[in-house]
Coordinates of C-alpha atoms and ligand atoms in Angstrom, one line a residue:
M28 CA 24.3 81.1 150.9
I29 CA 25.3 84.1 152.9
A30 CA 27.0 86.7 150.5
T31 CA 26.3 89.9 152.3
G32 CA 29.8 91.3 151.9
A33 CA 31.5 93.6 154.4
R34 CA 30.7 97.0 156.0
P35 CA 33.4 99.7 156.3
R36 CA 34.6 100.2 159.9
T37 CA 33.7 103.7 161.3
L38 CA 35.2 105.9 164.1
P39 CA 32.7 106.7 166.7
A40 CA 34.4 110.0 167.4
F41 CA 33.4 111.2 163.9
A42 CA 29.8 109.9 164.1
A43 CA 28.2 113.2 164.9
Y44 CA 29.6 115.1 161.9
D45 CA 27.9 115.5 158.5
N46 CA 31.0 115.8 156.3
V47 CA 32.4 112.4 157.1
S48 CA 31.9 109.3 154.9
T49 CA 33.1 105.9 154.2
L50 CA 33.4 104.3 150.7
R51 CA 31.5 101.0 149.9
T52 CA 28.4 101.8 147.8
L53 CA 27.9 103.3 144.3
E54 CA 26.1 106.2 145.9
Q55 CA 29.0 107.0 148.2
A56 CA 31.4 106.7 145.3
R57 CA 29.2 109.3 143.3
A58 CA 29.1 111.6 146.3
L59 CA 32.8 111.4 146.7
R60 CA 33.4 112.0 143.0
D61 CA 31.3 115.2 143.1
L62 CA 33.2 116.4 146.2
L63 CA 36.5 115.8 144.5
A64 CA 35.4 117.7 141.4
S65 CA 34.4 120.6 143.6
G66 CA 38.1 121.0 144.7
A67 CA 37.3 120.3 148.3
R68 CA 40.1 119.6 150.8
L69 CA 40.1 116.0 151.7
L70 CA 41.3 114.3 154.9
I71 CA 41.6 110.5 154.6
I72 CA 42.0 108.4 157.6
G73 CA 43.8 105.2 156.7
A74 CA 46.4 104.4 154.0
G75 CA 45.1 101.0 152.9
F76 CA 44.2 100.5 149.4
I77 CA 40.9 102.4 149.6
G78 CA 42.6 105.3 151.2
Q79 CA 45.4 105.3 148.7
E80 CA 43.2 104.9 145.7
V81 CA 41.0 107.8 146.7
A82 CA 44.1 109.9 147.5
A83 CA 45.2 109.2 143.9
A84 CA 41.8 110.1 142.5
A85 CA 41.8 113.3 144.6
R86 CA 45.1 114.3 143.2
A87 CA 44.0 113.6 139.6
H88 CA 41.3 116.3 140.3
G89 CA 44.0 118.6 141.7
G90 CA 42.5 118.6 145.2
A91 CA 44.5 119.0 148.4
V92 CA 44.6 115.7 150.2
T93 CA 46.0 114.7 153.5
V94 CA 46.2 111.0 154.6
I95 CA 46.7 110.1 158.2
E96 CA 48.0 106.6 158.9
A97 CA 48.6 105.1 162.3
E98 CA 51.2 102.6 161.1
P99 CA 54.8 103.8 160.3
L100 CA 54.2 103.1 156.6
P101 CA 51.3 102.5 154.2
M102 CA 50.5 98.7 154.0
H103 CA 53.3 98.1 156.5
G104 CA 51.7 95.1 158.2
L105 CA 50.9 93.3 154.9
L106 CA 53.7 94.4 152.5
G107 CA 56.6 95.2 154.7
R108 CA 59.1 98.1 154.9
E109 CA 60.5 98.3 151.4
I110 CA 57.2 98.4 149.7
G111 CA 55.6 100.6 152.4
E112 CA 58.4 103.2 151.8
W113 CA 57.9 102.9 148.1
F114 CA 54.1 103.6 148.4
A115 CA 54.8 106.5 150.8
Q116 CA 57.3 108.0 148.3
V117 CA 54.8 107.6 145.3
H118 CA 52.1 109.5 147.1
R119 CA 54.4 112.3 148.4
E120 CA 55.7 112.7 144.8
Q121 CA 52.2 113.2 143.7
G122 CA 51.5 115.9 146.2
V123 CA 49.7 113.9 148.9
E124 CA 50.4 115.1 152.4
L125 CA 51.0 111.7 154.1
V126 CA 51.2 111.8 157.9
L127 CA 52.5 108.5 159.2
G128 CA 52.5 107.0 162.7
R129 CA 49.8 109.4 163.9
T130 CA 46.2 109.4 164.9
V131 CA 43.5 112.0 165.3
K132 CA 43.2 113.2 169.0
Q133 CA 40.6 116.0 168.8
I134 CA 38.0 117.1 166.3
H135 CA 37.1 120.8 165.9
G136 CA 33.8 122.2 164.3
G137 CA 30.1 122.3 165.0
G138 CA 28.1 119.7 163.0
V139 CA 30.9 119.5 160.4
V140 CA 34.6 118.7 160.9
E141 CA 36.6 121.8 160.2
E142 CA 39.9 120.9 161.7
V143 CA 41.5 118.0 163.5
T144 CA 44.4 117.8 166.0
L145 CA 46.7 114.9 165.8
D146 CA 48.4 113.1 168.7
D147 CA 51.6 115.2 168.1
G148 CA 49.6 118.4 168.4
R149 CA 49.6 119.3 164.7
R150 CA 46.4 120.7 163.3
I151 CA 44.9 119.9 159.9
A152 CA 42.0 121.9 158.3
T153 CA 39.6 120.0 156.0
D154 CA 36.3 120.1 154.1
H155 CA 35.6 116.4 154.2
V156 CA 36.8 113.4 156.0
L157 CA 36.9 109.9 154.5
V158 CA 37.3 107.1 157.0
A159 CA 39.1 104.2 155.2
I160 CA 40.2 101.9 158.0
G161 CA 39.1 98.5 156.7
V162 CA 36.0 96.5 156.7
D163 CA 34.3 93.9 158.8
P164 CA 32.1 91.0 157.5
D165 CA 28.4 92.1 157.3
V166 CA 27.1 89.2 159.2
G167 CA 25.7 90.9 162.4
W168 CA 22.2 90.0 161.2
T169 CA 23.0 86.2 161.6
T170 CA 23.1 86.3 165.4
G171 CA 21.1 83.6 167.0
V172 CA 21.0 81.2 164.0
G173 CA 23.7 78.8 165.3
L174 CA 26.7 80.3 163.6
A175 CA 29.7 81.6 165.7
A176 CA 30.1 85.5 165.7
G177 CA 32.1 87.2 163.1
A178 CA 33.0 86.0 159.5
I179 CA 31.3 82.8 158.6
A180 CA 34.0 80.0 158.8
T181 CA 33.6 77.5 156.0
D182 CA 35.4 74.6 154.4
A183 CA 36.9 74.8 150.9
G184 CA 33.3 74.3 149.4
G185 CA 31.8 77.2 151.4
R186 CA 30.0 74.9 153.9
S187 CA 29.5 76.5 157.3
D188 CA 29.0 74.7 160.6
A189 CA 25.2 75.1 160.3
A190 CA 23.4 72.5 158.1
D191 CA 22.7 73.7 154.6
V192 CA 24.1 77.1 155.2
Y193 CA 26.9 78.2 152.9
A194 CA 28.9 81.5 152.7
A195 CA 31.1 83.3 150.2
G196 CA 32.9 86.5 149.6
D197 CA 33.8 89.2 152.2
A198 CA 31.2 87.7 154.7
A199 CA 33.1 84.3 154.7
A200 CA 36.3 82.9 156.0
F201 CA 37.2 79.9 153.8
H202 CA 39.6 77.4 155.1
D203 CA 43.0 77.7 153.6
A204 CA 44.9 74.4 153.5
F205 CA 48.2 76.1 153.1
L206 CA 47.8 78.4 156.1
G207 CA 46.1 75.6 158.0
R208 CA 43.3 78.1 159.2
H209 CA 40.3 80.0 158.1
A210 CA 41.2 83.2 156.3
L211 CA 39.2 86.4 155.2
S212 CA 39.7 87.1 151.6
G213 CA 38.4 90.7 151.2
H214 CA 39.0 90.8 147.4
W215 CA 37.0 90.7 144.3
E216 CA 38.5 87.6 142.6
A217 CA 38.2 85.5 145.8
A218 CA 34.5 86.4 146.1
G219 CA 33.7 85.3 142.7
R220 CA 35.7 82.0 143.1
Q221 CA 34.1 81.2 146.4
G222 CA 30.7 81.7 144.8
V223 CA 31.6 79.1 142.2
A224 CA 32.9 76.8 144.9
V225 CA 29.6 77.0 146.7
A226 CA 27.7 76.2 143.5
H227 CA 29.9 73.1 143.0
A228 CA 29.2 72.0 146.7
V229 CA 25.4 72.5 146.4
A230 CA 25.4 70.5 143.2
G231 CA 27.3 67.7 144.9
E232 CA 30.4 68.2 142.8
P233 CA 34.0 68.3 144.0
A234 CA 35.3 71.7 144.9
P235 CA 37.4 73.5 142.1
A236 CA 41.1 73.8 142.8
P237 CA 41.7 76.5 145.3
A238 CA 43.3 79.7 144.0
L239 CA 46.0 82.0 145.5
S240 CA 45.0 85.1 147.4
S241 CA 45.2 88.0 145.0
F242 CA 44.2 91.6 144.5
W243 CA 44.9 94.5 142.2
S244 CA 45.1 98.2 142.6
E245 CA 45.2 101.2 140.2
Q246 CA 46.9 104.4 141.3
Y247 CA 48.3 107.3 139.3
G248 CA 48.0 105.2 136.2
M249 CA 49.9 102.3 137.7
R250 CA 48.6 98.8 137.7
I251 CA 49.6 97.0 140.9
N252 CA 49.0 93.2 141.2
Y253 CA 49.5 91.0 144.2
L254 CA 49.5 87.2 144.7
G255 CA 50.1 85.0 147.8
H256 CA 50.7 85.7 151.5
A257 CA 53.4 88.3 152.0
F258 CA 53.0 88.3 155.8
L259 CA 54.7 84.9 155.8
A260 CA 57.9 86.3 154.3
D261 CA 61.2 86.7 156.0
A262 CA 62.8 88.6 153.0
V263 CA 61.9 90.5 149.9
E264 CA 63.8 90.7 146.6
I265 CA 63.1 93.6 144.1
D266 CA 63.6 92.9 140.4
G267 CA 63.4 96.0 138.5
D268 CA 63.3 99.8 139.3
L269 CA 61.3 101.2 142.2
A270 CA 61.7 104.7 141.1
A271 CA 60.5 103.9 137.5
R272 CA 57.5 102.1 139.0
D273 CA 58.4 99.0 137.0
F274 CA 59.3 96.1 139.2
V275 CA 58.4 92.8 140.9
A276 CA 58.7 92.4 144.6
L277 CA 59.2 88.7 145.4
Y278 CA 58.5 87.8 149.0
T279 CA 60.4 84.7 150.3
R280 CA 60.4 82.5 153.3
A281 CA 63.5 80.5 153.9
G282 CA 64.4 81.1 150.3
E283 CA 61.0 79.9 148.9
A284 CA 58.6 82.3 147.2
V285 CA 55.4 83.0 149.3
A286 CA 54.0 86.2 147.6
G287 CA 54.7 88.6 144.8
L288 CA 53.7 92.2 144.0
S289 CA 54.2 93.5 140.5
V290 CA 54.0 97.1 139.4
G291 CA 53.7 98.0 135.8
R292 CA 54.5 94.4 134.8
P293 CA 51.2 92.6 134.3
R294 CA 53.0 89.9 132.3
A295 CA 55.1 88.9 135.3
L296 CA 51.9 87.6 136.9
G297 CA 51.9 84.3 135.0
E298 CA 55.4 83.4 136.2
L299 CA 54.5 84.5 139.7
R300 CA 51.5 82.3 139.6
E301 CA 53.5 79.3 138.6
R302 CA 56.1 79.9 141.3
L303 CA 53.4 80.1 144.0
A304 CA 51.3 77.3 142.7
Y305 CA 52.6 74.9 145.3
M306 CA 50.8 77.0 147.9
T307 CA 47.4 75.8 146.6
E308 CA 48.5 72.2 146.2
A309 CA 49.8 71.0 149.6
P310 CA 49.2 72.1 153.1
A311 CA 52.3 73.9 154.8
G312 CA 54.4 71.6 156.9
Ligands
FAD10 C1 35.8 101.2 146.8 C2 36.2 99.8 146.7 C3 37.2 99.4 145.9 C4 37.7 98.0 145.8 N1 38.7 97.7 145.0 C5 39.1 96.4 144.9 C6 40.1 96.0 143.9 O1 40.7 96.9 143.3 N2 40.4 94.7 143.9 C7 39.8 93.8 144.6 O2 40.2 92.6 144.5 N3 38.8 94.1 145.5 C8 38.4 95.4 145.6 N4 37.4 95.7 146.5 C9 36.8 94.7 147.3 C10 35.8 94.0 146.6 O3 34.8 94.9 146.0 C11 35.0 93.0 147.6 O4 36.0 92.1 148.0 C12 33.9 92.2 146.8 O5 33.0 93.2 146.3 C13 33.3 91.3 147.8 O6 32.1 90.6 147.2 P1 30.9 90.1 148.0 O7 30.0 89.6 147.0 O8 31.4 89.2 149.1 O9 30.3 91.4 148.7 P2 29.7 92.8 148.1 O10 30.2 93.0 146.7 O11 29.8 93.8 149.1 O12 28.1 92.4 147.9 C14 27.3 92.1 149.1 C15 25.9 92.6 148.7 O13 25.0 92.1 149.7 C16 24.1 93.2 150.1 N5 23.6 93.0 151.4 C17 24.2 93.2 152.6 N6 23.4 92.8 153.7 C18 22.3 92.4 153.1 C19 21.1 91.8 153.7 N7 20.9 91.6 155.0 N8 20.1 91.4 152.9 C20 20.3 91.6 151.5 N9 21.4 92.1 150.9 C21 22.3 92.5 151.7 C22 25.0 94.4 150.0 O14 24.1 95.5 149.8 C23 25.7 94.1 148.7 O15 25.2 94.5 147.6 C24 37.0 97.1 146.7 C25 36.0 97.4 147.4 C26 35.6 98.7 147.5 C27 34.4 99.2 148.4

């Protein structure tokens, strides 16, 4: 069973500089914690969940933090405009300098990054750069063993195309019957569930019932939970109060729920799960 996880993406332009890191390992997390405690100015590239959580941790330490995001809003592609605007506002209220729709054009400094110039000409000084632009399945080492390049595509029991080879977690792309295609999970709960599915398959038992795609995040003391496939939605309804950080965003497609994001309402998850259960029961038409 291949369960080698994922590797953070890097930016070649930053490869030659010492004060640049990614976040995946415990060692990297400890180094980052020490850096935040020292009050260093932090430049984060990418406003996905890792970038946002580190920004929140940096602000908890009182450090100056700038986040540069190429998209017009944080999580825009996955969660849409309303929730992207909400995330942007939360970080700005907490003192994060959030620069949206921009990328780094030039790096200044010898050996360490001292300053960057953005594509609008703006310059930002920093003590450390965290590159948080997503991950790729860590499967490069499997080249030449009869598996297609990239994430290991599997059925619902984790079986790959190669005989007796299974995969689970961030290295795998399980088949999602509702979407009708293989999909990366990239999240903790899915990795655990997929490991269990592989155990069932190896033992010759039927696969356990599939589960909804889900993740959680903690930022500024808020618990954020997500279920489903928001990218399928054509509308989003907010129940609650965005400003009070107490709401459920229900994503719908042709009036039917396809995903939900709850903030400060962990009990809403049970109801969301029930509304979305159909997505794990029958393939989409
Ligand atoms: C900072 C951070 C925060 C996160 N927060 C959340 C969160 O809040 N919620 C959430 O749902 N998910 C979160 N995730 C994602 C979650 O951690 C992953 O989805 C999950 O760990 C994937 O599990 P895995 O077993 O597939 O891979 P991993 O946990 O990455 O484990 C893979 C292991 O394989 C080892 N390995 C790699 N290559 C080899 C090799 N060739 N030989 C031997 N060993 C090898 C690696 O060293 C690693 O220990 C977070 C991830 C990070 C980095």
